[in-house]
GROMACS .gro file of C-alpha atoms in nm:
model
   99
    1MET     CA    1   9.470  11.124   5.803
    2LEU     CA    2   9.337  10.906   6.082
    3TYR     CA    3   9.564  10.707   6.312
    4ALA     CA    4   9.493  10.432   6.564
    5ILE     CA    5   9.683  10.453   6.890
    6ILE     CA    6   9.667  10.110   7.053
    7SER     CA    7   9.808  10.087   7.402
    8GLN     CA    8   9.874   9.785   7.624
    9ASP     CA    9   9.879   9.838   8.000
   10VAL     CA   10  10.136   9.709   8.245
   11GLU     CA   11  10.004   9.462   8.505
   12ASP     CA   12   9.799   9.618   8.785
   13SER     CA   13   9.777   9.958   8.615
   14LEU     CA   14   9.454  10.076   8.780
   15GLU     CA   15   9.608  10.303   9.046
   16LYS     CA   16   9.848  10.456   8.793
   17ARG     CA   17   9.553  10.515   8.560
   18ARG     CA   18   9.353  10.685   8.833
   19GLY     CA   19   9.635  10.925   8.910
   20ALA     CA   20   9.695  11.028   8.549
   21ARG     CA   21   9.336  11.013   8.425
   22PRO     CA   22   9.240  11.383   8.458
   23ALA     CA   23   9.538  11.495   8.247
   24HIS     CA   24   9.482  11.210   8.000
   25LEU     CA   25   9.115  11.308   7.954
   26GLU     CA   26   9.209  11.675   7.917
   27ARG     CA   27   9.423  11.592   7.615
   28LEU     CA   28   9.148  11.382   7.461
   29GLN     CA   29   8.900  11.664   7.519
   30ALA     CA   30   9.133  11.899   7.331
   31LEU     CA   31   9.134  11.659   7.034
   32GLN     CA   32   8.756  11.638   7.049
   33ASP     CA   33   8.718  12.016   7.073
   34ALA     CA   34   8.936  12.047   6.762
   35GLY     CA   35   8.711  11.800   6.576
   36ARG     CA   36   8.993  11.547   6.541
   37LEU     CA   37   8.881  11.268   6.777
   38VAL     CA   38   8.687  10.977   6.626
   39LEU     CA   39   8.676  10.757   6.936
   40ALA     CA   40   8.868  10.681   7.253
   41GLY     CA   41   8.837  10.447   7.545
   42PRO     CA   42   8.991  10.172   7.756
   43HIS     CA   43   8.976   9.794   7.723
   44PRO     CA   44   8.816   9.654   8.042
   45ALA     CA   45   9.001   9.356   8.189
   46LEU     CA   46   8.666   9.180   8.235
   47ASP     CA   47   8.375   9.150   7.995
   48MET     CA   48   8.174   9.426   8.158
   49GLU     CA   49   8.134   9.803   8.144
   50ASP     CA   50   8.292   9.856   8.488
   51PRO     CA   51   8.556   9.592   8.562
   52GLY     CA   52   8.605   9.719   8.918
   53PRO     CA   53   8.941   9.638   9.074
   54ALA     CA   54   9.035   9.419   8.773
   55GLY     CA   55   9.094   9.746   8.588
   56PHE     CA   56   9.187   9.777   8.224
   57THR     CA   57   9.428   9.612   7.984
   58GLY     CA   58   9.489   9.900   7.746
   59SER     CA   59   9.332  10.177   7.542
   60LEU     CA   60   9.235  10.271   7.190
   61VAL     CA   61   9.233  10.620   7.041
   62VAL     CA   62   9.144  10.693   6.679
   63ALA     CA   63   9.209  11.053   6.582
   64GLU     CA   64   9.321  11.276   6.299
   65PHE     CA   65   9.681  11.394   6.284
   66ASP     CA   66   9.889  11.562   6.014
   67SER     CA   67  10.128  11.267   5.990
   68LEU     CA   68  10.233  10.940   6.147
   69ASP     CA   69  10.518  11.124   6.320
   70ALA     CA   70  10.271  11.376   6.468
   71ALA     CA   71  10.047  11.093   6.593
   72LYS     CA   72  10.347  10.917   6.750
   73ALA     CA   73  10.464  11.238   6.914
   74TRP     CA   74  10.117  11.295   7.060
   75ALA     CA   75  10.104  10.936   7.188
   76ASP     CA   76  10.454  10.961   7.338
   77THR     CA   77  10.351  11.259   7.550
   78ASP     CA   78  10.035  11.101   7.692
   79PRO     CA   79  10.015  11.134   8.072
   80TYR     CA   80   9.955  10.758   8.091
   81VAL     CA   81  10.298  10.705   7.932
   82ALA     CA   82  10.463  10.936   8.186
   83ALA     CA   83  10.279  10.760   8.472
   84GLY     CA   84  10.396  10.416   8.359
   85VAL     CA   85  10.046  10.290   8.271
   86TYR     CA   86  10.142  10.160   7.928
   87ALA     CA   87  10.383   9.876   7.861
   88GLN     CA   88  10.355   9.925   7.484
   89VAL     CA   89  10.202  10.176   7.244
   90THR     CA   90  10.147  10.110   6.874
   91VAL     CA   91  10.055  10.390   6.635
   92LYS     CA   92   9.946  10.314   6.282
   93PRO     CA   93   9.742  10.464   6.000
   94PHE     CA   94   9.368  10.391   6.012
   95LYS     CA   95   9.120  10.399   5.726
   96LEU     CA   96   8.762  10.460   5.838
   97VAL     CA   97   8.519  10.256   5.628
   98PHE     CA   98   8.209  10.243   5.852
   99PRO     CA   99   8.001  10.422   5.961
   0.00000   0.00000   0.00000
């Protein structure tokens, strides 16, 4: 089943994000390589592709996991969590309707 992992950043998270980004992307690449990643990306703090020093306010990952518990366990071990980037992470089932 698909699950949405919706994360909210702490204030001024940009430097923490930069430090943990390679490990974070490595895990996402592993999901993609396994054919389980639907989409992933950050929420820019400004209405533009590159928000510069304003940074990001959170992230969204939609991926396939065996269960809600497995999705939560994956989210809990994200390098952004360990680096203190996220203030809150919500994981919930997701039903893909389009495309």
